[in-house]
CSV table of C-alpha atoms and ligand atoms in Angstrom, one decimal:
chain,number,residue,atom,x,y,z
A,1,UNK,CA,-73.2,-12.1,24.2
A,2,UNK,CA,-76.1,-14.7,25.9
A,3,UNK,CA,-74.7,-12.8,29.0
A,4,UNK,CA,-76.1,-9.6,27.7
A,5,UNK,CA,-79.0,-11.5,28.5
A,6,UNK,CA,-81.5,-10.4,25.1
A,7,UNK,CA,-81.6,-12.0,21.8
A,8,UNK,CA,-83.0,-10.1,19.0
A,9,UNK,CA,-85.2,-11.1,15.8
A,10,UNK,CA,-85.8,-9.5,12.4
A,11,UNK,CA,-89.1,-11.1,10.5
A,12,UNK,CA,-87.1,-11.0,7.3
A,13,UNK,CA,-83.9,-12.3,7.6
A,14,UNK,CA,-82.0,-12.6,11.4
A,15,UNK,CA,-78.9,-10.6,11.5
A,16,UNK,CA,-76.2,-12.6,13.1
A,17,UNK,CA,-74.6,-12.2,16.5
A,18,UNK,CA,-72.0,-9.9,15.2
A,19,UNK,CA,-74.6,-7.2,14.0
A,20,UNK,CA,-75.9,-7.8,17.6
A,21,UNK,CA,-73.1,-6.7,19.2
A,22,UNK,CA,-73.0,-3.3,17.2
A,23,UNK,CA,-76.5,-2.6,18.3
A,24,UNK,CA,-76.0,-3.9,21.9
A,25,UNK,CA,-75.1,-0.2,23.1
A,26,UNK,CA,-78.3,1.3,21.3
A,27,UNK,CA,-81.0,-1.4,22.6
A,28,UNK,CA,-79.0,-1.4,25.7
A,29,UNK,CA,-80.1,2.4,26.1
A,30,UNK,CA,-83.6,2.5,24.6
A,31,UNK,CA,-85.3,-1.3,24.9
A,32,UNK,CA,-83.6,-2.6,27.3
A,33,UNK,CA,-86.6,-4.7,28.4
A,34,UNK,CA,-87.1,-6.2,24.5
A,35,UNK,CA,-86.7,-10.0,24.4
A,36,UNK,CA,-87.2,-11.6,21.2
A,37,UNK,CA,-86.3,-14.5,19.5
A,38,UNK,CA,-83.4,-15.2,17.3
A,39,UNK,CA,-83.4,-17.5,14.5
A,40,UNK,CA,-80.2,-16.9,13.1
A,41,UNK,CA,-77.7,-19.6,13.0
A,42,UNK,CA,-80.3,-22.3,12.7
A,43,UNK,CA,-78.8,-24.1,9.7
A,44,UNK,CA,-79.4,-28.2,10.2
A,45,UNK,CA,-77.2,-30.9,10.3
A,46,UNK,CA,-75.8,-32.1,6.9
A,47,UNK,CA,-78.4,-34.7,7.1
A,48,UNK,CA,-81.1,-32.2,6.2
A,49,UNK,CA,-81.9,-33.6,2.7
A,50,UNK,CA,-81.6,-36.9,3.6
A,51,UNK,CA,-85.2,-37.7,3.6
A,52,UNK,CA,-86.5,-34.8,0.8
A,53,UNK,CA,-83.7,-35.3,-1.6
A,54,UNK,CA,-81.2,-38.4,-0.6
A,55,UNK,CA,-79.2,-38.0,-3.7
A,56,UNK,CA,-78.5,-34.3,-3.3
A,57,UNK,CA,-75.2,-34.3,-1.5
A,58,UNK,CA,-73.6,-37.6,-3.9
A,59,UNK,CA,-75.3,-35.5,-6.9
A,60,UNK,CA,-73.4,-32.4,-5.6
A,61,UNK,CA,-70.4,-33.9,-5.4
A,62,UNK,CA,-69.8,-36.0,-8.4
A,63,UNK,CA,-70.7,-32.5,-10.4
A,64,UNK,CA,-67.4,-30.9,-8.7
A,65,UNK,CA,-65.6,-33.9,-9.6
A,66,UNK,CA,-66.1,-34.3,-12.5
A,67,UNK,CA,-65.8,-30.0,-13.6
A,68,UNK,CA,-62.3,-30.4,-11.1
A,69,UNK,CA,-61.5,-32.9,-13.3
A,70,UNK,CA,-62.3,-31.1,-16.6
A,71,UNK,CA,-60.4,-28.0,-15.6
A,72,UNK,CA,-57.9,-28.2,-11.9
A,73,UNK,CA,-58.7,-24.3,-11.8
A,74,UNK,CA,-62.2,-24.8,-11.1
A,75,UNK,CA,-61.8,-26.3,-7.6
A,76,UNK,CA,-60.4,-22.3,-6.9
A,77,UNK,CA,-62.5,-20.8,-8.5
A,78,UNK,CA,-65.7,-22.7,-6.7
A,79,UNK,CA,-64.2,-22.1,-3.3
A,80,UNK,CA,-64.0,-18.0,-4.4
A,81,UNK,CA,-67.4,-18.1,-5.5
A,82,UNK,CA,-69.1,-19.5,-2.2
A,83,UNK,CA,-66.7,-16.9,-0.1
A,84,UNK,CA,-68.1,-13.6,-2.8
A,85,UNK,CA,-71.6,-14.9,-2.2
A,86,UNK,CA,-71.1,-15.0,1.6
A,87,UNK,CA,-69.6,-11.8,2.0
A,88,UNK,CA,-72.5,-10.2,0.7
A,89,UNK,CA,-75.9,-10.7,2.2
A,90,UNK,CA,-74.7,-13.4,3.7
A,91,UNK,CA,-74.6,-17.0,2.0
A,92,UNK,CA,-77.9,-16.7,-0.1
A,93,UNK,CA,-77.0,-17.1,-3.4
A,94,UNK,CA,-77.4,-13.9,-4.5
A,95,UNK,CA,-73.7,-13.5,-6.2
A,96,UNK,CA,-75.5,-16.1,-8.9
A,97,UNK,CA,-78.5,-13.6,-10.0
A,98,UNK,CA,-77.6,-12.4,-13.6
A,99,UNK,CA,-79.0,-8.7,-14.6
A,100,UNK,CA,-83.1,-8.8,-15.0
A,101,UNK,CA,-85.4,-5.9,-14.2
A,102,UNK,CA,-84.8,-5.9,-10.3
A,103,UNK,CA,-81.3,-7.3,-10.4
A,104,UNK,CA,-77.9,-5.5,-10.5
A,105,UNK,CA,-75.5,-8.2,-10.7
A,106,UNK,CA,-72.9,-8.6,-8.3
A,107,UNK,CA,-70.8,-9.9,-11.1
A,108,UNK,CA,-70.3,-6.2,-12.1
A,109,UNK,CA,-68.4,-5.1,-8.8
A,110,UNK,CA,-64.9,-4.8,-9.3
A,111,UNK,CA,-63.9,-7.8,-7.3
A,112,UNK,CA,-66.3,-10.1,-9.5
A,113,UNK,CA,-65.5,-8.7,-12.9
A,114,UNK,CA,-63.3,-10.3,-15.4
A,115,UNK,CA,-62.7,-13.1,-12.5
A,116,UNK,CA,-65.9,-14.6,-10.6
A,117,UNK,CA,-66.4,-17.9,-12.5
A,118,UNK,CA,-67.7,-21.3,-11.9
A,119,UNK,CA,-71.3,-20.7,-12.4
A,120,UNK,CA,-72.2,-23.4,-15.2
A,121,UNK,CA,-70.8,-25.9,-13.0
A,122,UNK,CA,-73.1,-24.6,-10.2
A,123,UNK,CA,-76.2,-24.3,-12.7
A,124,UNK,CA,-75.6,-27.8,-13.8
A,125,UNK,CA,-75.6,-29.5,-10.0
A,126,UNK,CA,-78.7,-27.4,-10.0
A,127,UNK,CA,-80.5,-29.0,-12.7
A,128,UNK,CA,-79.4,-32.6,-12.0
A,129,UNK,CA,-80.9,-31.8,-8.6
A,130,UNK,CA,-84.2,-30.3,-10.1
A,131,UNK,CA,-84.7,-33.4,-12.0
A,132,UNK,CA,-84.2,-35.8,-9.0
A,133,UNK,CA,-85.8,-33.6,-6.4
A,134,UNK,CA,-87.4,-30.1,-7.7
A,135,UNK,CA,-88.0,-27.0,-5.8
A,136,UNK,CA,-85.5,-28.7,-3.1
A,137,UNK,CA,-82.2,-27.9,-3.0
A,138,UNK,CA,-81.5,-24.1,-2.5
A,139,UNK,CA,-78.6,-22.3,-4.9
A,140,UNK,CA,-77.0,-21.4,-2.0
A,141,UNK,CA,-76.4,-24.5,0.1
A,142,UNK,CA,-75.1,-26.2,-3.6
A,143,UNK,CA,-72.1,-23.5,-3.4
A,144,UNK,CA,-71.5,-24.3,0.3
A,145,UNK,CA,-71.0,-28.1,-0.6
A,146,UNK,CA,-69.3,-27.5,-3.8
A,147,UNK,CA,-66.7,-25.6,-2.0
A,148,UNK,CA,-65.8,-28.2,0.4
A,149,UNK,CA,-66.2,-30.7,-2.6
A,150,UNK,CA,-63.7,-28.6,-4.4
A,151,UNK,CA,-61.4,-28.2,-1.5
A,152,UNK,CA,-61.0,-32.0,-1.2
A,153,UNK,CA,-60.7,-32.6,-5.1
A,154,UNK,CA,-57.7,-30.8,-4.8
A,155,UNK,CA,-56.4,-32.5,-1.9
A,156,UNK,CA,-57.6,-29.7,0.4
A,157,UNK,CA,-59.2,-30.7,4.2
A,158,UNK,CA,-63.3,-31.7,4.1
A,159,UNK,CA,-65.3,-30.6,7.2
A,160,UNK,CA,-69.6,-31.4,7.9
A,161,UNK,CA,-71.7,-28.6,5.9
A,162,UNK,CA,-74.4,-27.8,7.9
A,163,UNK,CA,-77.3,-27.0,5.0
A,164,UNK,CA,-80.9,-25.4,4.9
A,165,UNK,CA,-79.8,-22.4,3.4
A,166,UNK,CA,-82.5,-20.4,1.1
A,167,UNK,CA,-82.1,-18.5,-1.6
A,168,UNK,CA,-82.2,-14.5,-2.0
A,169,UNK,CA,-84.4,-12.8,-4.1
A,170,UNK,CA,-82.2,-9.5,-4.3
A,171,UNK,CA,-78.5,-9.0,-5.1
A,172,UNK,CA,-76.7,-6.3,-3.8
A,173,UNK,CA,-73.9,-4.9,-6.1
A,174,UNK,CA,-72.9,-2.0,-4.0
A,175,UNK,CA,-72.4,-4.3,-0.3
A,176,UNK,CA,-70.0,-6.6,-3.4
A,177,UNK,CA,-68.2,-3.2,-4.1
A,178,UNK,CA,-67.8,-2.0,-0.6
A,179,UNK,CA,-67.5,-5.5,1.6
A,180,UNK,CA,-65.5,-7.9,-1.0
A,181,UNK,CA,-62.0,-7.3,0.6
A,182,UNK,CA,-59.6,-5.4,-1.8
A,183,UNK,CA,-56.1,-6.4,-1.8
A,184,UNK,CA,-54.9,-2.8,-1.2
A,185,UNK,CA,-56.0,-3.2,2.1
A,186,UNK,CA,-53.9,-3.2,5.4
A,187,UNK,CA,-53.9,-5.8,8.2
A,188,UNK,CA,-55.5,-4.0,10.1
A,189,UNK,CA,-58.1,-3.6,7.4
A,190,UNK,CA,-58.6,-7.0,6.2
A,191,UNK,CA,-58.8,-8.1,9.7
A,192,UNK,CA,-62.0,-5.5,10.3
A,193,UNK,CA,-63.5,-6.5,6.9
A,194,UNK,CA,-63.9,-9.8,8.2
A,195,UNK,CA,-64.7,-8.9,11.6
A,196,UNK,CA,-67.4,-7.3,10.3
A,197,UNK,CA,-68.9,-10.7,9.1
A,198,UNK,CA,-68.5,-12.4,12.5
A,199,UNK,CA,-64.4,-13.9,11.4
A,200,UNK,CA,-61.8,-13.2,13.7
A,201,UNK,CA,-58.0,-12.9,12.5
A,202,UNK,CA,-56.8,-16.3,12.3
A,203,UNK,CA,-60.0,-17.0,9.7
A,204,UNK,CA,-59.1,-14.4,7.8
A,205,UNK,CA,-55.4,-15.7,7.5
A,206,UNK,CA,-56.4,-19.3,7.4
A,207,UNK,CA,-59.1,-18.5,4.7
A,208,UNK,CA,-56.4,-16.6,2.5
A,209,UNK,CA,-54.6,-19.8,2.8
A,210,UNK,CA,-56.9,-20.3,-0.1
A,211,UNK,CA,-54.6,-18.7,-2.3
A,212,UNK,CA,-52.4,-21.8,-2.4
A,213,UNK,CA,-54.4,-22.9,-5.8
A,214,UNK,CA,-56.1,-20.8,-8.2
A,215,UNK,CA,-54.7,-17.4,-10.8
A,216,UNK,CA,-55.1,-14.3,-10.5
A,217,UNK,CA,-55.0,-11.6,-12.9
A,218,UNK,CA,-51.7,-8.8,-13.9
A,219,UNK,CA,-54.3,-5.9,-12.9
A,220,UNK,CA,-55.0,-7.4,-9.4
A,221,UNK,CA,-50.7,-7.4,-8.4
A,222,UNK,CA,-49.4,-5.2,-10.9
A,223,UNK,CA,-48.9,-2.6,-8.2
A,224,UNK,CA,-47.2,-5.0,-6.1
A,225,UNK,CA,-44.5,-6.2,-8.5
A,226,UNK,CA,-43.5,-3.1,-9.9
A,227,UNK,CA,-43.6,-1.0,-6.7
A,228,UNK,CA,-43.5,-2.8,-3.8
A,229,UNK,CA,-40.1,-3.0,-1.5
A,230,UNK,CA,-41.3,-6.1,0.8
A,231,UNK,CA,-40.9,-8.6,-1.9
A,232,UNK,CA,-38.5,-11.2,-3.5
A,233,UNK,CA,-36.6,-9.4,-6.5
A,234,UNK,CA,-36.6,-12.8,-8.7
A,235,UNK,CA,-40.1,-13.5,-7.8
A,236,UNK,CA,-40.8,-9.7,-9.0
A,237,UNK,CA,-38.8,-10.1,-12.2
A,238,UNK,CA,-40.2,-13.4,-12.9
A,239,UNK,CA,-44.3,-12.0,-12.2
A,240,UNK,CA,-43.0,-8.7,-13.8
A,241,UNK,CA,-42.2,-11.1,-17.4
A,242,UNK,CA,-45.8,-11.7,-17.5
A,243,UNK,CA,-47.6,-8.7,-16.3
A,244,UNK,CA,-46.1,-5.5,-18.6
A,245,UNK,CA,-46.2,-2.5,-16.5
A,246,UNK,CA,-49.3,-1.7,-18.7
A,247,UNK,CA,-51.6,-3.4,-20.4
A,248,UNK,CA,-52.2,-7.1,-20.3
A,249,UNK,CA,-54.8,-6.9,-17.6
A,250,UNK,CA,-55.9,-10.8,-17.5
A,251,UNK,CA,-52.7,-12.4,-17.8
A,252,UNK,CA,-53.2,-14.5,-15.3
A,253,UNK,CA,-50.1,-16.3,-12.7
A,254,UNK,CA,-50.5,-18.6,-10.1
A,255,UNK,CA,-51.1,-17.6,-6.7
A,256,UNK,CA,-48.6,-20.1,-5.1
A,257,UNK,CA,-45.9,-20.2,-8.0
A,258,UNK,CA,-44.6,-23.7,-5.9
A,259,UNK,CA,-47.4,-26.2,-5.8
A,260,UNK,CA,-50.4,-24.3,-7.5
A,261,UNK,CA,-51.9,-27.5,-8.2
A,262,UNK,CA,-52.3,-28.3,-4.5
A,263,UNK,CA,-54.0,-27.4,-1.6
A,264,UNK,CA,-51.0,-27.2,0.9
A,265,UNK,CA,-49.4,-24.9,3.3
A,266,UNK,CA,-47.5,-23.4,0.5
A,267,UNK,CA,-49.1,-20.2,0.5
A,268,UNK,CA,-47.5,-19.6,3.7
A,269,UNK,CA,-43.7,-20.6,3.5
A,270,UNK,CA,-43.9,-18.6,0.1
A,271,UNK,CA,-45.1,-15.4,2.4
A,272,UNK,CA,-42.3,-16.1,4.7
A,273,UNK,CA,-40.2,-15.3,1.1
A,274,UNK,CA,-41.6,-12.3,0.4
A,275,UNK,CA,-43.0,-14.4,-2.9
A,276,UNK,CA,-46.5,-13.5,-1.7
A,277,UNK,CA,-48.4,-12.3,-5.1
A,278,UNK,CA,-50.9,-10.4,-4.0
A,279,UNK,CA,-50.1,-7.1,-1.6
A,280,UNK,CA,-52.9,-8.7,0.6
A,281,UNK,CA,-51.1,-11.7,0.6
A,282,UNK,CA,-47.8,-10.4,1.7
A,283,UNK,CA,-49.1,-7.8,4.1
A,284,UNK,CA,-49.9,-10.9,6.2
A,285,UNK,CA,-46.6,-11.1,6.8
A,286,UNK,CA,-45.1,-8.0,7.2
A,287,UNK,CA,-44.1,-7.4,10.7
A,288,UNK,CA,-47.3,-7.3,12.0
A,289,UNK,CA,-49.9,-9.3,14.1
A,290,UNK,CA,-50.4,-11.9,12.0
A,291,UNK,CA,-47.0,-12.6,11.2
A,292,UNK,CA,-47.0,-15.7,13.8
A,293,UNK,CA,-50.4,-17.3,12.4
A,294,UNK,CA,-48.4,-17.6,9.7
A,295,UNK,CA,-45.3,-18.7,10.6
A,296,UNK,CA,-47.6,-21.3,12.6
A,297,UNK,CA,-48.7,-22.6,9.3
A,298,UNK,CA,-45.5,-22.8,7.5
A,299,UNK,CA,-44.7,-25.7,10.7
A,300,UNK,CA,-47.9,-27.1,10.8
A,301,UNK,CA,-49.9,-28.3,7.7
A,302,UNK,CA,-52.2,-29.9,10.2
A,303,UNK,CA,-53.2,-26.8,12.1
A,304,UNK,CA,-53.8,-25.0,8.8
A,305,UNK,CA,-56.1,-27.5,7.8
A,306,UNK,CA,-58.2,-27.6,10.7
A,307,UNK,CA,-58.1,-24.0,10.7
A,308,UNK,CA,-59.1,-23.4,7.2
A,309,UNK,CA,-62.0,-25.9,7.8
A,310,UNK,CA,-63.3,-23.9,10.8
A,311,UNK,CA,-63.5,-21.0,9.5
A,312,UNK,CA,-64.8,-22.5,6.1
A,313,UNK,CA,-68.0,-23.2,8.4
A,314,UNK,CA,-68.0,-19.8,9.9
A,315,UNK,CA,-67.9,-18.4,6.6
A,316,UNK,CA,-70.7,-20.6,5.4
A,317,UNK,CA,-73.1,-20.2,8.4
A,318,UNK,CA,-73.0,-15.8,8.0
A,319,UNK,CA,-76.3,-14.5,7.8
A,320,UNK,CA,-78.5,-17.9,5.8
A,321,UNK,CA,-81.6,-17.0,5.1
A,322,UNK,CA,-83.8,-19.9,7.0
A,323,UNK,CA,-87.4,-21.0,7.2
A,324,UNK,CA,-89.3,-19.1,5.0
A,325,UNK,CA,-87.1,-16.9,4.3
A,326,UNK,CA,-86.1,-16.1,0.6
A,327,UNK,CA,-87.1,-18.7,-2.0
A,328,UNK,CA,-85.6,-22.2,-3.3
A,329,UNK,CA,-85.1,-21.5,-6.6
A,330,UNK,CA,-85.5,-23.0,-9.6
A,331,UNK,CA,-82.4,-21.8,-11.3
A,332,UNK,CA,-79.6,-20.0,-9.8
A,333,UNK,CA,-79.7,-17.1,-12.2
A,334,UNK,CA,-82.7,-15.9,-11.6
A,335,UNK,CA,-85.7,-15.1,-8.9
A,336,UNK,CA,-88.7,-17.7,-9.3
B,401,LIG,C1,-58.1,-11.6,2.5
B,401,LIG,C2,-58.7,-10.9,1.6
B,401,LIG,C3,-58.7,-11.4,0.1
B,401,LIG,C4,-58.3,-10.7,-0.9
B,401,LIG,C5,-57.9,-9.2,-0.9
B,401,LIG,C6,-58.5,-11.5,-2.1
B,401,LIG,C7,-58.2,-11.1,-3.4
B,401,LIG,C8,-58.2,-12.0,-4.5
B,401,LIG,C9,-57.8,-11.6,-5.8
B,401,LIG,C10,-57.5,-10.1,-6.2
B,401,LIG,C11,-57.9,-12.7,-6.6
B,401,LIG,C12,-57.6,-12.7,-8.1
B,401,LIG,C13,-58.8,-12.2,-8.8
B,401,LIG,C14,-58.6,-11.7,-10.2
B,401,LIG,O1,-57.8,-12.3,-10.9
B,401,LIG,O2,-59.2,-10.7,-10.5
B,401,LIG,C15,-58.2,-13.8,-5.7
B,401,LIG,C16,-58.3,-15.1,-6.1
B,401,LIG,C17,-58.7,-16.1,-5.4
B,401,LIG,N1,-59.2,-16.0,-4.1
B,401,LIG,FE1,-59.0,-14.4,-2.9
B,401,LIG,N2,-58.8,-12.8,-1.7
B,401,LIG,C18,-59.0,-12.7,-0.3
B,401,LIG,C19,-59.5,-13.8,0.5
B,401,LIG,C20,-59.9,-15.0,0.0
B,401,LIG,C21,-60.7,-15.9,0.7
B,401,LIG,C22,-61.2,-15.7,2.1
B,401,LIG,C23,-60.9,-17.0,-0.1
B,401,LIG,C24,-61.6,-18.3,0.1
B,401,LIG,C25,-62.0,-18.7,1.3
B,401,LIG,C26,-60.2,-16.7,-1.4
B,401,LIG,C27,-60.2,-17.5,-2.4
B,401,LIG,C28,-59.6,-17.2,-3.6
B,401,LIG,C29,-59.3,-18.2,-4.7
B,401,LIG,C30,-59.5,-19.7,-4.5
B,401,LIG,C31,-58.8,-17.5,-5.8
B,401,LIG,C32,-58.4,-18.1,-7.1
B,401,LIG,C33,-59.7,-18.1,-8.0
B,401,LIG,C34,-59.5,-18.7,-9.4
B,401,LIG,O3,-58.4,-19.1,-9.8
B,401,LIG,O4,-60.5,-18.7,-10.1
B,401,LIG,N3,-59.7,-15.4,-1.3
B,401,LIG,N4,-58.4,-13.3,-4.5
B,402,LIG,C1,-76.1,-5.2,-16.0
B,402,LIG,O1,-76.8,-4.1,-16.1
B,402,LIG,C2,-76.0,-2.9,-16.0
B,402,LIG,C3,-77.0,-1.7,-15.9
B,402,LIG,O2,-77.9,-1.8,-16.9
B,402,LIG,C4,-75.0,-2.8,-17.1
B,402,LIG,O3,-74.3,-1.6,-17.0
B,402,LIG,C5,-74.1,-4.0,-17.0
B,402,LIG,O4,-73.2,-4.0,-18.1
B,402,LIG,C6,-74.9,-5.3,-17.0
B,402,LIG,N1,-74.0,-6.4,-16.8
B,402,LIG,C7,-74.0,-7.5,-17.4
B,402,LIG,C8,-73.1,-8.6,-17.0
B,402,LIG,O5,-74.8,-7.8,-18.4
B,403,LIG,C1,-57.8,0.6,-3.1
B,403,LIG,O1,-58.3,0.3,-4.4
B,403,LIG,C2,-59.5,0.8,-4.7
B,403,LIG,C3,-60.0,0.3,-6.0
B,403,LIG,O2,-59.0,0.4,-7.0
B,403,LIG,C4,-59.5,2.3,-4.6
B,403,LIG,O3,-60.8,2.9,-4.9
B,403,LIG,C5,-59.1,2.8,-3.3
B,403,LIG,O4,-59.0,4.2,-3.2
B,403,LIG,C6,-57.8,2.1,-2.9
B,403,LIG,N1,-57.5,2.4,-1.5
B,403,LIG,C7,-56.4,2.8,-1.0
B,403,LIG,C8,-56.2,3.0,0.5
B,403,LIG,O5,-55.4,3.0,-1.8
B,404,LIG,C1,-45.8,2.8,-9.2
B,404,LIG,O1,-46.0,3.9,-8.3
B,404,LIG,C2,-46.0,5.1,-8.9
B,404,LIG,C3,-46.1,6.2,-7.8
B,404,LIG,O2,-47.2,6.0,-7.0
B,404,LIG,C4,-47.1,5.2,-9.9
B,404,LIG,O3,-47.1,6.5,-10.6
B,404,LIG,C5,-47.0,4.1,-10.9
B,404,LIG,O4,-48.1,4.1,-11.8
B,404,LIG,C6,-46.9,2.8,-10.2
B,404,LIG,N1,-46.5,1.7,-11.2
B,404,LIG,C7,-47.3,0.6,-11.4
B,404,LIG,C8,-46.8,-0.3,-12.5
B,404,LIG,O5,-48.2,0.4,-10.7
């Protein structure tokens, strides 16, 4: 993309490289001479609060200890939150807004409702921070660290989170709706949803390696155990026992019915089953593209990790709002 030899700048917010390349052709054509500057991507070193707020990453993470320790399911549910708010606007906090007079909350899209949770752990980290250091930390670089916090409190790979992120001061309930994958989707679907926020298809696979901890609910895989072919007729019965045909909308089942507890390559050998719960799960392994990322996996816990961690910092460096961008603010639920 340097090679293209232009770099491009928006005063609000800078659209990563990926939007770029969709509007390569057009400035190709009609400002061809335009050279701006880009200042996307400039998230700092983890070290960033060292010097403003010291305590804020041992704050951070003794929070998600301690919640992990209160309820297991949290560590899931923390890692989903960060990946709903950087789907959407990019990672700027603005899946934690709760309804005022200029917010819709994102909460309300169908991907969020009934299931997006881990927020009072969030707002707590938050105010232990705004007593130590107020007006510091941003809402959106305390999910970033809680999800890698979360990750290893469940015995899940750690990786360096590169911080500075600002916080929004819109949400955007629609961009939830229409960008927050669905798990009727196809591989080839899944793998352009993702695309479209700058993660390539072994992310995408290594991110839903995610689902080896964490529930989900009958309504989300109903269709898939009652009438899909490509799946494990115990493993249906056994789902079908707790998800009636209809009704029962939030019972909820593991994702990895093995290890649920742990963070392990699990997922993946159960896909190789056809014991996948989700259709988005299973569709990974189908007889399509993807189905050697994941036999990959099942062989190699170690490459998953590394993986997973990559593309945990991809996901977390999509579209931060930097400099003086956005706000800090002083609680995550609403606009200062
Ligand atoms: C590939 C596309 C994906 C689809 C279609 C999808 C869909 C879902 C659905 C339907 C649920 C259950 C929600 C409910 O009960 O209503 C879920 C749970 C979960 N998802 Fe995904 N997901 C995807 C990718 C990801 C990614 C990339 C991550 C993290 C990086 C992730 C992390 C999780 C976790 C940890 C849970 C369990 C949450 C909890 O127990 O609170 N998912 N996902
Ligand atoms: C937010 O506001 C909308 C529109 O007024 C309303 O339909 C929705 O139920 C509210 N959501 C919550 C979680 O309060
Ligand atoms: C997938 O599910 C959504 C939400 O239930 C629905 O609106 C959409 O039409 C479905 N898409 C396909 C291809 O079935
Ligand atoms: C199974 O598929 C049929 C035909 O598409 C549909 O009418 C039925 O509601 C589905 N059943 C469940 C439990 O999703």
């Amino acid at each position: 993309m340097g090679s293209l030899g232009f770099t491009v700048t928006s005063s609000k917010s800078c659209r990563s490289w990926f939007t770029i390349v969709g509007s390569a052709f057009l400035l190709l054509l009609f400002s061809s001479t335009t050279t701006t500057t880009c200042t996307a991507h400039k998230l700092k070193p983890s070290s960033f609060y060292d010097k403003t707020c010291p305590q804020a990453l041992v704050t951070i993470r003794k929070s998600i200890r301690k919640a992990v320790s209160r309820e297991h399911r949290m560590a899931a549910s923390l890692i989903r939150l960060h990946f709903h708010d950087c789907f959407v606007q990019g990672c700027d906090a603005s899946i934690l807004l709760k309804n005022s007079s200029t917010i819709r909350t994102e909460e309300d899209a169908l991907q969020n409702r009934n299931s997006i949770r881990g927020f009072e752990v969030i707002d707590e980290a938050k105010s232990l921070l705004e007593k130590k250091c107020a007006g510091v930390v941003s809402c959106a670089d305390i999910l970033a660290v809680a999800a890698r916090d979360a990750s290893v409190a469940v015995g899940g790979p750690s990786w360096k989170v590169k911080l500075g992120r600002r916080d929004s001061t819109t949400a955007n309930i629609a961009e939830a709706q229409s960008d927050l994958p669905l798990t009727n989707l196809s591989v080839s679907g899944l793998i352009s949803n993702f695309a479209k926020k700058g993660l390539n298809k072994r992310d995408m696979v290594a991110l839903s390696g995610s689902h080896t901890i964490g529930l989900a609910r009958c309504a989300t895989f109903r269709n898939r155990i009652y009438n899909d072919s490509n799946i494990d007729g115990d493993f249906a019965r056994l789902r079908q026992s707790g998800c009636p045909s209809s009704g029962g909308n939030n019972n909820l089942a593991d994702l990895d019915l093995v290890t649920p507890n742990n963070f392990d390559n699990n997922y993946f050998k159960n896909l190789i089953k056809k014991k996948g719960l989700l259709a988005s799960d299973q569709v990974l392994f189908s007889g399509v593209k993807t189905d050697r990322i994941v036999i990959e996996y099942t062989k190699n816990t170690w490459k998953f990790r590394n993986d997973f961690a990559s593309a945990m910092v991809k996901m977390g460096n999509i579209e931060p709002l930097v400099g003086s961008a956005g706000q800090i603010r002083k609680i995550c639920s609403a606009v200062n």
